[in-house]
Coordinates of C-alpha atoms and ligand atoms in Angstrom, one line a residue:
M1407 CA 164.8 15.4 2.3
L1408 CA 161.3 16.0 3.7
D1409 CA 159.3 18.8 2.3
D1410 CA 158.3 20.6 5.5
G1411 CA 156.7 23.6 3.9
K1412 CA 159.9 25.6 3.7
E1413 CA 161.2 26.8 0.4
P1414 CA 162.7 23.8 -1.5
A1415 CA 166.4 23.2 -1.0
Y1416 CA 168.8 23.5 -3.9
L1417 CA 172.1 21.8 -4.7
L1418 CA 175.0 23.9 -6.0
F1419 CA 177.7 22.0 -7.9
I1420 CA 181.0 23.5 -8.7
C1421 CA 182.8 21.5 -11.3
D1422 CA 186.4 21.2 -12.5
I1423 CA 187.8 18.8 -15.1
V1424 CA 190.9 17.0 -13.8
S1425 CA 194.1 17.9 -15.7
F1426 CA 192.2 19.9 -18.3
K1427 CA 195.5 21.7 -19.1
L1428 CA 197.0 18.4 -20.2
I1429 CA 194.1 17.9 -22.7
N1430 CA 194.8 21.3 -24.1
E1431 CA 198.5 20.6 -24.4
R1432 CA 198.1 17.2 -25.9
Y1433 CA 195.2 17.7 -28.3
G1434 CA 195.4 21.4 -28.9
P1435 CA 193.2 24.3 -27.8
E1436 CA 190.5 23.6 -30.5
T1437 CA 189.8 20.2 -29.0
G1438 CA 189.8 21.8 -25.5
D1439 CA 187.3 24.4 -26.7
M1440 CA 185.1 21.7 -28.2
I1441 CA 185.1 19.7 -25.0
L1442 CA 184.1 22.8 -23.0
K1443 CA 181.3 23.6 -25.4
K1444 CA 180.0 20.1 -25.2
F1445 CA 180.2 20.3 -21.4
A1446 CA 178.2 23.5 -21.3
R1447 CA 175.5 22.1 -23.6
G1448 CA 175.2 19.1 -21.4
L1449 CA 174.9 21.2 -18.2
K1450 CA 172.2 23.3 -19.9
E1451 CA 170.2 20.2 -20.6
I1452 CA 170.6 18.9 -17.1
A1453 CA 169.6 22.3 -15.5
G1454 CA 166.4 22.3 -17.5
S1455 CA 163.8 25.0 -16.8
S1456 CA 164.0 24.9 -13.0
G1457 CA 167.9 24.9 -12.6
T1458 CA 170.6 27.2 -13.8
Y1459 CA 174.3 26.8 -14.9
G1460 CA 177.3 28.9 -15.8
R1461 CA 181.0 29.0 -16.5
F1462 CA 183.4 30.8 -14.2
E1463 CA 186.5 30.5 -16.3
A1464 CA 188.6 27.9 -18.0
D1465 CA 187.1 24.5 -17.1
H1466 CA 185.3 25.7 -14.0
F1467 CA 181.5 25.4 -14.2
A1468 CA 178.6 25.8 -11.8
L1469 CA 175.3 24.0 -11.8
C1470 CA 172.3 24.7 -9.5
L1471 CA 169.3 22.5 -9.2
P1472 CA 166.3 21.9 -6.9
E1473 CA 167.3 19.0 -4.7
K1474 CA 164.2 17.1 -5.7
Q1475 CA 165.2 17.1 -9.3
A1476 CA 168.2 14.9 -9.0
S1477 CA 170.6 13.4 -6.5
P1478 CA 174.3 14.0 -6.8
D1479 CA 174.8 10.5 -8.1
D1480 CA 172.1 11.2 -10.8
V1481 CA 173.9 14.4 -11.7
V1482 CA 177.3 12.7 -12.0
R1483 CA 175.7 10.0 -14.2
L1484 CA 174.0 12.5 -16.4
I1485 CA 177.1 14.6 -16.8
N1486 CA 179.1 11.6 -17.7
E1487 CA 176.5 10.7 -20.3
K1488 CA 175.9 14.1 -21.8
C1489 CA 179.2 15.9 -21.3
V1490 CA 182.1 13.5 -21.0
N1491 CA 181.5 10.8 -23.6
T1492 CA 183.0 11.9 -26.8
E1493 CA 183.8 10.1 -30.0
M1494 CA 187.4 10.6 -29.2
D1495 CA 189.6 7.9 -27.7
F1496 CA 190.3 9.6 -24.4
H1497 CA 188.3 9.9 -21.3
F1498 CA 188.4 12.9 -18.9
Q1499 CA 187.1 13.1 -15.4
P1500 CA 185.1 16.0 -13.9
Q1501 CA 185.2 16.4 -10.1
F1502 CA 182.5 18.3 -8.1
G1503 CA 182.1 20.2 -4.9
I1504 CA 178.6 20.3 -3.7
C1505 CA 176.8 22.6 -1.3
R1506 CA 173.2 22.2 -0.1
I1507 CA 171.4 25.6 -0.2
E1508 CA 168.8 26.0 2.6
D1509 CA 169.4 29.4 3.9
R1510 CA 168.5 31.8 1.1
S1511 CA 170.2 34.8 2.9
I1512 CA 173.7 33.5 2.3
P1513 CA 175.2 35.4 -0.6
V1514 CA 175.7 33.4 -3.8
Q1515 CA 179.5 34.1 -3.8
T1516 CA 179.8 32.6 -0.3
L1517 CA 177.8 29.5 -1.4
C1518 CA 180.2 29.1 -4.4
D1519 CA 183.1 29.4 -2.0
Y1520 CA 181.7 26.7 0.1
A1521 CA 181.2 24.3 -2.8
S1522 CA 184.7 25.2 -4.1
S1523 CA 186.3 24.3 -0.8
A1524 CA 184.5 21.0 -0.9
L1525 CA 186.0 20.5 -4.4
A1526 CA 189.4 21.5 -3.2
S1527 CA 189.2 18.9 -0.5
I1528 CA 189.3 16.1 -3.2
K1529 CA 191.8 17.8 -5.6
G1530 CA 194.5 15.3 -6.5
K1531 CA 192.4 12.4 -5.2
Y1532 CA 191.7 11.0 -8.6
N1533 CA 189.2 8.4 -7.5
S1534 CA 186.9 10.8 -5.6
V1535 CA 184.2 12.2 -7.9
Y1536 CA 182.4 14.6 -5.5
A1537 CA 182.6 16.0 -2.0
W1538 CA 180.0 17.8 0.2
Y1539 CA 180.5 21.1 2.0
D1540 CA 179.2 20.0 5.5
A1541 CA 179.8 20.6 9.2
R1542 CA 182.9 18.4 9.2
L1543 CA 184.5 20.2 6.3
R1544 CA 183.6 23.5 7.9
K1545 CA 185.4 22.5 11.1
K1546 CA 188.4 21.4 9.1
I1547 CA 188.5 24.6 7.2
M1548 CA 188.4 26.6 10.5
D1549 CA 191.1 24.4 12.0
D1550 CA 193.3 24.8 9.0
Q1551 CA 192.9 28.6 9.1
F1552 CA 193.9 28.5 12.7
L1553 CA 196.9 26.4 11.9
M1554 CA 198.0 28.7 9.1
E1555 CA 197.9 31.7 11.5
E1556 CA 200.5 29.9 13.6
V1557 CA 202.9 29.1 10.8
E1558 CA 205.0 32.3 11.1
K1559 CA 205.3 31.8 14.9
G1560 CA 206.2 28.2 14.3
I1561 CA 209.1 29.1 12.1
E1562 CA 210.4 31.7 14.6
N1563 CA 210.2 29.2 17.4
H1564 CA 211.9 26.4 15.4
E1565 CA 208.9 24.1 15.6
F1566 CA 209.6 22.8 12.1
V1567 CA 212.2 20.0 12.0
F1568 CA 213.1 17.5 9.4
Y1569 CA 213.3 13.7 9.7
L1570 CA 215.5 11.7 7.5
Q1571 CA 214.4 8.6 5.6
P1572 CA 217.4 6.4 4.6
V1573 CA 217.8 5.2 1.0
Y1574 CA 219.6 2.0 0.4
Q1575 CA 221.5 0.7 -2.6
A1576 CA 219.6 -2.3 -3.8
S1577 CA 222.6 -4.5 -4.7
T1578 CA 224.5 -4.0 -1.4
K1579 CA 221.8 -2.9 1.0
R1580 CA 224.2 -0.1 2.0
L1581 CA 222.8 3.2 3.2
V1582 CA 223.7 5.6 0.3
S1583 CA 221.5 8.7 0.8
A1584 CA 218.5 10.1 2.6
E1585 CA 215.4 12.3 2.1
A1586 CA 214.6 15.2 4.4
L1587 CA 210.9 15.3 5.3
V1588 CA 209.5 18.1 7.3
R1589 CA 207.6 17.7 10.5
W1590 CA 205.9 20.3 12.6
Q1591 CA 206.4 19.8 16.3
H1592 CA 203.3 21.8 17.4
P1593 CA 203.3 22.8 21.0
A1594 CA 199.6 22.0 21.5
R1595 CA 198.9 19.5 18.8
G1596 CA 202.0 17.4 18.8
L1597 CA 203.8 16.1 15.7
I1598 CA 202.0 17.2 12.5
F1599 CA 202.8 15.5 9.2
P1600 CA 203.4 17.5 6.0
G1601 CA 200.2 16.2 4.4
D1602 CA 198.3 18.3 6.9
F1603 CA 200.0 21.6 6.3
I1604 CA 202.0 21.7 3.1
P1605 CA 198.9 21.8 0.8
L1606 CA 197.6 24.7 3.0
M1607 CA 200.9 26.5 2.8
E1608 CA 200.9 26.0 -0.9
K1609 CA 197.6 27.8 -1.0
N1610 CA 198.6 30.7 1.2
G1611 CA 202.0 31.0 -0.5
F1612 CA 204.1 30.1 2.5
V1613 CA 205.7 27.0 1.2
P1614 CA 208.8 28.7 -0.3
K1615 CA 209.7 30.2 3.0
L1616 CA 209.3 26.8 4.8
D1617 CA 211.3 25.0 2.1
Y1618 CA 214.1 27.5 2.4
Y1619 CA 214.1 27.0 6.1
I1620 CA 214.4 23.2 5.7
W1621 CA 217.2 23.5 3.1
E1622 CA 219.1 25.7 5.5
A1623 CA 218.5 23.3 8.4
V1624 CA 219.8 20.4 6.2
C1625 CA 222.9 22.5 5.3
A1626 CA 223.5 23.2 9.0
Y1627 CA 223.2 19.5 9.7
L1628 CA 225.7 18.5 7.0
A1629 CA 228.1 21.2 8.1
G1630 CA 227.9 19.7 11.6
R1631 CA 228.8 16.2 10.4
Q1632 CA 231.5 17.6 8.2
K1633 CA 233.0 19.5 11.2
E1634 CA 233.0 16.3 13.3
K1635 CA 234.6 14.4 10.4
K1636 CA 231.7 11.9 10.5
R1637 CA 230.4 9.9 7.6
M1638 CA 228.0 11.9 5.4
V1639 CA 225.6 10.8 2.7
P1640 CA 223.8 13.1 0.2
V1641 CA 220.5 14.4 1.5
S1642 CA 217.7 15.2 -0.9
V1643 CA 215.3 18.0 -0.1
N1644 CA 211.9 18.7 -1.5
M1645 CA 211.2 21.6 -3.8
S1646 CA 207.7 22.7 -4.2
R1647 CA 206.1 23.8 -7.5
M1648 CA 206.0 27.3 -6.1
D1649 CA 209.7 27.5 -5.6
I1650 CA 210.5 27.4 -9.3
H1651 CA 208.7 30.7 -9.7
N1652 CA 211.3 32.5 -7.7
P1653 CA 213.8 34.0 -10.1
K1654 CA 216.5 34.2 -7.4
L1655 CA 215.9 30.5 -6.4
V1656 CA 219.2 29.1 -7.6
D1657 CA 221.2 32.1 -6.4
S1658 CA 219.8 31.7 -3.0
I1659 CA 220.6 28.0 -2.9
V1660 CA 224.1 28.6 -4.0
S1661 CA 224.6 31.2 -1.3
L1662 CA 223.3 28.8 1.2
V1663 CA 225.7 26.0 0.5
R1664 CA 228.6 28.5 0.4
K1665 CA 227.6 29.9 3.7
Y1666 CA 227.7 26.4 5.3
G1667 CA 230.7 25.2 3.2
I1668 CA 228.8 22.3 1.8
D1669 CA 229.8 20.6 -1.4
P1670 CA 226.7 20.7 -3.7
E1671 CA 227.1 17.0 -4.2
Y1672 CA 225.6 16.5 -0.8
I1673 CA 222.3 18.3 -1.4
R1674 CA 219.9 17.0 -4.0
F1675 CA 216.7 18.6 -5.0
E1676 CA 213.5 16.7 -5.6
V1677 CA 211.2 18.3 -8.1
T1678 CA 207.7 16.9 -8.3
E1679 CA 206.4 15.4 -11.5
S1680 CA 203.3 17.6 -11.3
A1681 CA 205.4 20.7 -11.8
Y1682 CA 206.1 19.3 -15.3
S1683 CA 202.5 19.5 -16.3
E1684 CA 202.1 23.0 -14.9
D1685 CA 205.1 24.8 -16.3
A1686 CA 207.5 22.6 -18.2
N1687 CA 209.8 25.4 -19.4
L1688 CA 210.3 27.0 -16.1
L1689 CA 211.0 23.6 -14.6
L1690 CA 213.5 22.8 -17.3
D1691 CA 215.3 26.1 -16.7
T1692 CA 215.4 25.4 -12.9
I1693 CA 216.8 21.9 -13.4
K1694 CA 219.5 23.0 -15.8
A1695 CA 220.5 25.9 -13.5
L1696 CA 220.8 23.6 -10.5
R1697 CA 222.8 21.0 -12.3
R1698 CA 225.1 23.7 -13.6
E1699 CA 225.9 24.5 -10.0
G1700 CA 226.7 20.9 -9.3
F1701 CA 223.5 19.8 -7.6
R1702 CA 221.8 16.5 -8.5
V1703 CA 218.1 16.7 -9.4
L1704 CA 215.5 14.0 -8.8
M1705 CA 212.2 13.7 -10.5
D1706 CA 209.9 12.9 -7.6
D1707 CA 206.6 11.0 -7.6
F1708 CA 207.2 9.6 -11.1
G1709 CA 204.2 7.7 -12.3
S1710 CA 201.8 9.2 -9.9
G1711 CA 200.1 11.7 -12.3
Y1712 CA 199.2 11.8 -15.9
S1713 CA 202.5 12.5 -17.4
S1714 CA 204.1 10.1 -19.7
L1715 CA 207.6 8.8 -20.4
N1716 CA 208.1 12.1 -22.2
V1717 CA 209.0 13.7 -18.9
L1718 CA 212.1 11.5 -18.9
K1719 CA 213.1 12.5 -22.4
D1720 CA 212.4 16.2 -21.8
M1721 CA 213.8 16.8 -18.3
P1722 CA 217.5 16.2 -17.8
V1723 CA 217.3 14.8 -14.2
D1724 CA 219.9 12.7 -12.6
I1725 CA 217.6 10.4 -10.6
L1726 CA 214.1 9.2 -11.1
K1727 CA 212.1 8.5 -8.0
I1728 CA 209.4 6.0 -8.7
D1729 CA 206.2 6.8 -6.9
R1730 CA 204.9 4.4 -4.3
E1731 CA 201.7 3.9 -6.1
M1732 CA 203.6 2.4 -9.0
V1733 CA 205.5 0.2 -6.6
G1734 CA 202.3 -0.9 -5.0
N1735 CA 200.8 -1.7 -8.4
M1736 CA 203.6 -3.9 -9.6
E1737 CA 202.5 -6.8 -7.5
I1738 CA 198.8 -6.3 -8.1
S1739 CA 199.0 -6.8 -11.9
D1740 CA 201.5 -8.1 -14.4
R1741 CA 200.8 -4.9 -16.3
G1742 CA 202.0 -2.8 -13.4
G1743 CA 205.2 -4.9 -13.2
C1744 CA 205.8 -4.5 -17.0
I1745 CA 205.4 -0.8 -16.9
L1746 CA 207.8 -0.5 -14.0
G1747 CA 210.3 -2.7 -15.7
S1748 CA 210.2 -0.6 -18.9
V1749 CA 210.5 2.6 -16.9
I1750 CA 213.7 1.3 -15.2
R1751 CA 215.1 0.1 -18.5
L1752 CA 214.5 3.4 -20.2
A1753 CA 216.0 5.3 -17.3
R1754 CA 219.1 3.1 -17.6
R1755 CA 219.4 3.8 -21.3
L1756 CA 219.2 7.5 -20.5
S1757 CA 221.8 7.1 -17.7
I1758 CA 219.3 8.1 -15.1
N1759 CA 219.5 6.3 -11.7
T1760 CA 216.3 5.0 -10.1
I1761 CA 215.0 5.1 -6.6
A1762 CA 211.8 3.2 -5.8
E1763 CA 209.8 4.8 -3.0
G1764 CA 207.3 3.2 -0.6
V1765 CA 208.9 -0.2 -0.7
E1766 CA 207.3 -2.0 2.2
T1767 CA 208.0 -5.7 1.8
Q1768 CA 210.8 -8.1 1.2
S1769 CA 209.2 -9.3 -2.0
Q1770 CA 208.8 -5.8 -3.4
F1771 CA 212.5 -5.2 -2.6
E1772 CA 213.6 -8.4 -4.3
Y1773 CA 211.5 -7.8 -7.3
L1774 CA 212.8 -4.2 -7.8
R1775 CA 216.4 -5.3 -7.3
G1776 CA 215.8 -8.1 -9.8
I1777 CA 214.6 -5.6 -12.5
G1778 CA 217.6 -3.4 -12.0
C1779 CA 216.3 -0.6 -9.7
D1780 CA 219.3 1.1 -8.2
S1781 CA 218.1 2.2 -4.8
I1782 CA 215.2 1.6 -2.4
Q1783 CA 213.4 3.9 0.0
G1784 CA 210.5 2.7 2.2
Y1785 CA 209.3 1.2 5.4
F1786 CA 210.9 -2.1 4.5
F1787 CA 214.2 -0.6 5.5
S1788 CA 213.2 2.3 7.6
K1789 CA 210.5 5.0 8.2
P1790 CA 211.6 8.6 8.3
I1791 CA 213.5 9.0 11.6
P1792 CA 214.8 11.9 13.7
V1793 CA 218.3 13.1 12.8
A1794 CA 219.9 11.7 15.9
A1795 CA 218.6 8.2 15.1
F1796 CA 219.7 8.6 11.5
N1797 CA 223.3 9.5 12.6
G1798 CA 223.2 6.4 14.7
L1799 CA 222.5 4.3 11.6
L1800 CA 225.3 6.0 9.7
D1801 CA 227.8 5.6 12.4
T1802 CA 227.1 1.9 13.2
E1803 CA 227.0 0.9 9.6
D1804 CA 230.5 2.4 9.4
E1805 CA 231.7 0.1 12.2
L1806 CA 230.1 -3.0 10.8
K1807 CA 231.7 -2.6 7.5
G1808 CA 235.1 -2.1 9.2
K1809 CA 237.0 1.1 9.6
G1810 CA 238.5 1.7 6.3
S1811 CA 239.1 -1.3 4.0
V1812 CA 240.8 -4.4 5.1
L1813 CA 242.7 -4.2 1.9
D1814 CA 244.2 -0.9 2.7
S1815 CA 246.9 -2.3 4.9
I1816 CA 248.1 -5.5 3.4
D1817 CA 251.3 -6.5 5.0
S1818 CA 253.2 -8.9 2.7
Q1819 CA 255.7 -9.9 5.4
A1820 CA 253.0 -11.4 7.6
P1821 CA 254.0 -14.8 9.0
V1822 CA 251.7 -17.6 8.3
R1823 CA 250.5 -19.3 11.5
K1824 CA 250.6 -23.0 10.8
G1825 CA 248.3 -25.8 11.6
F1826 CA 245.4 -24.5 13.5
L1827 CA 243.5 -22.1 11.3
N1828 CA 240.5 -23.6 9.5
I1829 CA 239.6 -22.6 5.9
L1830 CA 236.4 -23.5 4.3
V1831 CA 236.5 -24.1 0.5
V1832 CA 233.1 -23.8 -1.1
D1833 CA 232.8 -25.0 -4.7
D1834 CA 230.5 -27.4 -6.5
S1835 CA 233.3 -28.8 -8.5
S1836 CA 235.3 -31.4 -6.6
I1837 CA 238.3 -30.9 -8.8
N1838 CA 238.5 -27.3 -8.0
R1839 CA 238.2 -28.0 -4.3
T1840 CA 241.0 -30.6 -4.5
I1841 CA 243.2 -28.1 -6.4
L1842 CA 242.8 -25.5 -3.7
A1843 CA 243.1 -28.0 -0.9
N1844 CA 246.4 -29.2 -2.3
M1845 CA 247.7 -25.7 -2.6
L1846 CA 246.8 -24.7 1.0
Q1847 CA 247.0 -27.8 3.2
S1848 CA 250.6 -27.3 4.2
D1849 CA 249.5 -24.2 6.0
F1850 CA 245.9 -24.5 6.9
N1851 CA 243.2 -27.1 7.9
I1852 CA 240.9 -27.3 4.9
M1853 CA 237.2 -28.0 5.2
E1854 CA 235.0 -28.4 2.1
A1855 CA 231.4 -27.8 1.1
D1856 CA 230.0 -28.5 -2.3
N1857 CA 227.0 -26.1 -2.0
G1858 CA 226.0 -22.8 -0.4
R1859 CA 223.5 -24.2 2.0
K1860 CA 226.0 -26.7 3.5
A1861 CA 228.6 -23.9 3.6
L1862 CA 226.4 -21.7 5.7
E1863 CA 225.8 -24.5 8.1
I1864 CA 229.5 -25.1 8.5
M1865 CA 230.2 -21.4 8.9
R1866 CA 227.5 -21.0 11.5
E1867 CA 228.7 -23.9 13.7
P1868 CA 231.0 -22.1 16.3
E1869 CA 232.9 -25.4 16.9
N1870 CA 234.3 -25.2 13.4
R1871 CA 236.0 -21.8 14.1
I1872 CA 236.2 -21.0 10.4
A1873 CA 239.0 -18.3 9.9
L1874 CA 238.2 -17.7 6.3
V1875 CA 236.0 -18.9 3.5
L1876 CA 237.0 -19.3 -0.1
L1877 CA 233.8 -19.1 -2.1
D1878 CA 233.0 -19.9 -5.7
I1879 CA 230.5 -17.6 -7.3
V1880 CA 229.0 -19.8 -10.0
M1881 CA 227.2 -22.7 -8.2
P1882 CA 223.8 -24.3 -8.8
V1883 CA 220.9 -23.7 -6.4
M1884 CA 222.5 -21.1 -4.2
N1885 CA 225.2 -19.1 -5.9
G1886 CA 228.0 -17.2 -4.2
Y1887 CA 226.2 -13.9 -4.1
D1888 CA 223.3 -15.6 -2.2
V1889 CA 225.8 -17.0 0.3
L1890 CA 227.4 -13.6 0.7
E1891 CA 224.1 -11.9 1.2
E1892 CA 222.9 -14.4 3.8
A1893 CA 226.2 -14.3 5.6
R1894 CA 226.3 -10.5 5.7
N1895 CA 222.8 -10.3 7.1
D1896 CA 223.7 -12.8 9.9
P1897 CA 225.1 -11.0 12.9
D1898 CA 227.3 -14.0 13.6
L1899 CA 228.8 -14.2 10.2
R1900 CA 228.9 -10.5 9.3
Q1901 CA 232.6 -10.2 10.1
M1902 CA 233.8 -13.6 8.8
P1903 CA 236.3 -13.1 6.0
I1904 CA 234.9 -14.4 2.7
V1905 CA 237.2 -14.4 -0.4
V1906 CA 235.4 -15.1 -3.7
L1907 CA 237.0 -17.2 -6.4
T1908 CA 236.5 -15.8 -9.9
G1909 CA 237.7 -16.8 -13.3
A1910 CA 236.1 -14.5 -15.9
E1911 CA 238.0 -12.0 -18.0
T1912 CA 235.9 -9.1 -16.9
S1913 CA 235.9 -7.6 -13.4
E1914 CA 232.1 -7.5 -13.2
N1915 CA 231.9 -10.5 -10.9
E1916 CA 234.5 -9.1 -8.6
I1917 CA 232.8 -5.8 -8.3
M1918 CA 229.4 -7.5 -7.7
A1919 CA 231.0 -9.7 -5.1
L1920 CA 232.6 -6.8 -3.3
E1921 CA 229.3 -5.0 -3.4
Y1922 CA 227.7 -8.0 -1.8
G1923 CA 230.2 -7.7 1.0
A1924 CA 233.0 -10.0 0.0
T1925 CA 236.3 -9.3 1.8
D1926 CA 238.4 -9.8 -1.3
Y1927 CA 238.7 -11.9 -4.4
L1928 CA 241.2 -14.4 -6.0
K1929 CA 241.3 -14.8 -9.7
K1930 CA 242.1 -18.0 -11.6
P1931 CA 244.7 -19.2 -12.4
Y1932 CA 245.9 -19.1 -8.8
N1933 CA 249.4 -18.3 -7.7
P1934 CA 249.9 -20.3 -4.6
S1935 CA 252.4 -18.0 -2.9
I1936 CA 250.3 -14.8 -3.5
M1937 CA 247.3 -16.7 -2.4
K1938 CA 248.8 -17.8 0.9
I1939 CA 250.1 -14.3 1.8
K1940 CA 246.7 -12.7 0.9
I1941 CA 244.8 -15.2 3.0
A1942 CA 247.1 -14.8 5.9
N1943 CA 246.9 -11.0 5.8
I1944 CA 243.1 -11.1 5.6
I1945 CA 242.9 -13.4 8.6
K1946 CA 245.3 -11.2 10.6
Q1947 CA 243.3 -8.1 9.8
S1948 CA 240.1 -9.7 10.8
E1949 CA 241.5 -10.9 14.1
M1950 CA 242.6 -7.3 14.8
L1951 CA 239.2 -6.0 14.0
K1952 CA 237.7 -8.6 16.3
K1953 CA 240.0 -7.5 19.2
Q1954 CA 239.1 -3.8 18.6
A1955 CA 235.3 -4.5 18.8
Ligands
C2E2669 P1 207.1 12.6 -0.8 O1 208.2 13.6 -1.2 O2 206.6 11.7 -1.9 O3 207.7 11.8 0.4 C1 207.6 10.5 0.7 C2 206.4 10.2 1.7 O4 206.2 8.8 1.7 C3 206.8 10.6 3.1 O5 205.6 11.0 3.7 C4 207.2 9.3 3.7 O6 207.0 9.2 5.1 C5 206.2 8.3 3.0 N1 206.8 7.0 2.9 C6 208.0 6.6 2.8 N2 208.2 5.3 2.8 C7 206.9 4.8 2.8 C8 206.4 3.4 2.8 O7 207.1 2.4 2.7 N3 205.0 3.3 2.8 C9 204.2 4.4 2.9 N4 202.9 4.2 2.9 N5 204.7 5.7 2.9 C10 206.0 5.9 2.9 P2 205.6 12.4 4.5 O8 206.8 12.6 5.3 O9 204.3 12.4 5.3 O10 205.6 13.5 3.4 C11 204.5 13.6 2.5 C12 204.8 14.6 1.5 O11 205.0 16.0 2.0 C13 206.1 14.4 0.7 O12 205.9 13.4 -0.2 C14 206.3 15.7 0.1 O13 205.6 15.9 -1.1 C15 205.8 16.7 1.1 N6 207.0 17.2 1.9 C16 207.6 16.7 2.9 N7 208.6 17.5 3.4 C17 208.6 18.6 2.6 C18 209.3 19.8 2.5 O14 210.3 20.1 3.2 N8 209.0 20.7 1.5 C19 208.0 20.5 0.6 N9 207.7 21.4 -0.3 N10 207.2 19.3 0.7 C20 207.5 18.4 1.6
CA2670 CA1 210.1 13.7 -2.1
CA2671 CA1 207.6 11.0 -3.7

């Protein structure tokens, strides 16, 4: 800055140590005190004779310097040198809000507020070290204030709605649950996302009211589906850190589901990992109370903050939601993948289900499925969508999978239509193919394929008019599950009856195959009569479904 004869400008730094509370918890208050003292000594040195410094409370400090003495980058560097480096094996990160002081008539308290609001603007953004209080921030603060004045009216006018983001089971790609995410349909500003108003509402204490409003809206939605006897999946709702301070929280939730006649199984609560570092005991009590009432509890944003695997050990949650940052990291580094893998394994051992959030690509999806992650949420499958669109998804998935199970209505008296139905036998072993062909050729035309690729080609050729596929699971190159998966993702093959052939003692393969969309299974050793009747019934069922469609 040019020195134009005016009094020199000063810089005011307000400083906060990220997650200082965790340092206290992990290393004890003596270590915390030691760090604070060292911090203060460092600030004193940096302030020198022409600056000043002080401590507000806890880990909040202020430092004021002539602008000419040091740039913000210098100050950050000096603080890191003098205050942060300790002989201990951990590193902590201070963050700063900075305000440039030109007008000496502004009260000190106001200047501190300015710098604090700059600091608040980077809270939670762990890679930002400092932020300025400037015209842009001032405008944002004014806009935010204006927005907050409209919240109450917004609730009254039902401007807050929730979107639903589907969650899919990794093994079957079936829609199994959803998360309700709030949106503000503002009459003047259009659709506003929660990132732009939830943090503000957290500050002015309005979040619990909004949360309750959304929970009630979700109950009303579920009650509507229930009344129409439509398919429902559990919906998880977000619970803010502030909610757990309400001593009547669980009572009010229980009254809500009673009022709407909803089974608690259909509402799940997502508590955020950050609540753990703030008040672990209160969080634990809330989780226990909710589960006692039959609600499932999810640990949201797992892996986003500073908490460790201890959270898993300490908090009896049903489902772990892996933060999208962790999902993003797994592909960037082997280390990221390793950590994710061990989190999922540990969760399994503790009988906690896992949902990976923010899954955007096919390769992320496949990787996660491969390491045993149970469910997937993310743009790869779907963004959060309006309720009507979500209902559409639920209803059409129902139709695709067939109304009820084909197996529900086996008719053992079904006549076998001779001669013109084609059955494809897929097995890499020619002996097995021959055995099956021999058993069935009096009643069907048998076609054969010795691998999955060839099988799919034959199935896709309309001329072949395949009525049913008998599919071996264990094959080299492309196994039976892969064939099933590809077939079920192909609109032309989605309805084709596929019966898997299994031989093992356990039913694991059968269950897997059914999850992958197999119509039914046949177990070795085959009984030719039962086999023929089963095949005939399945074909008959499938023809009926085709006619209905
Ligand atoms: P969250 O609970 O972690 O919700 C997931 C966020 O990730 C959602 O953002 C969602 O749209 C986004 N997301 C989902 N899949 C992907 C993906 O594949 N890629 C990327 N980049 N993002 C993805 P949204 O809806 O903007 O919500 C942001 C946050 O606002 C939520 O984070 C949650 O903390 C909060 N929130 C939303 N609704 C409520 C509510 O009713 N009450 C409270 N207290 N907080 C809420
Ligand atoms: Ca959430
Ligand atoms: Ca989350």
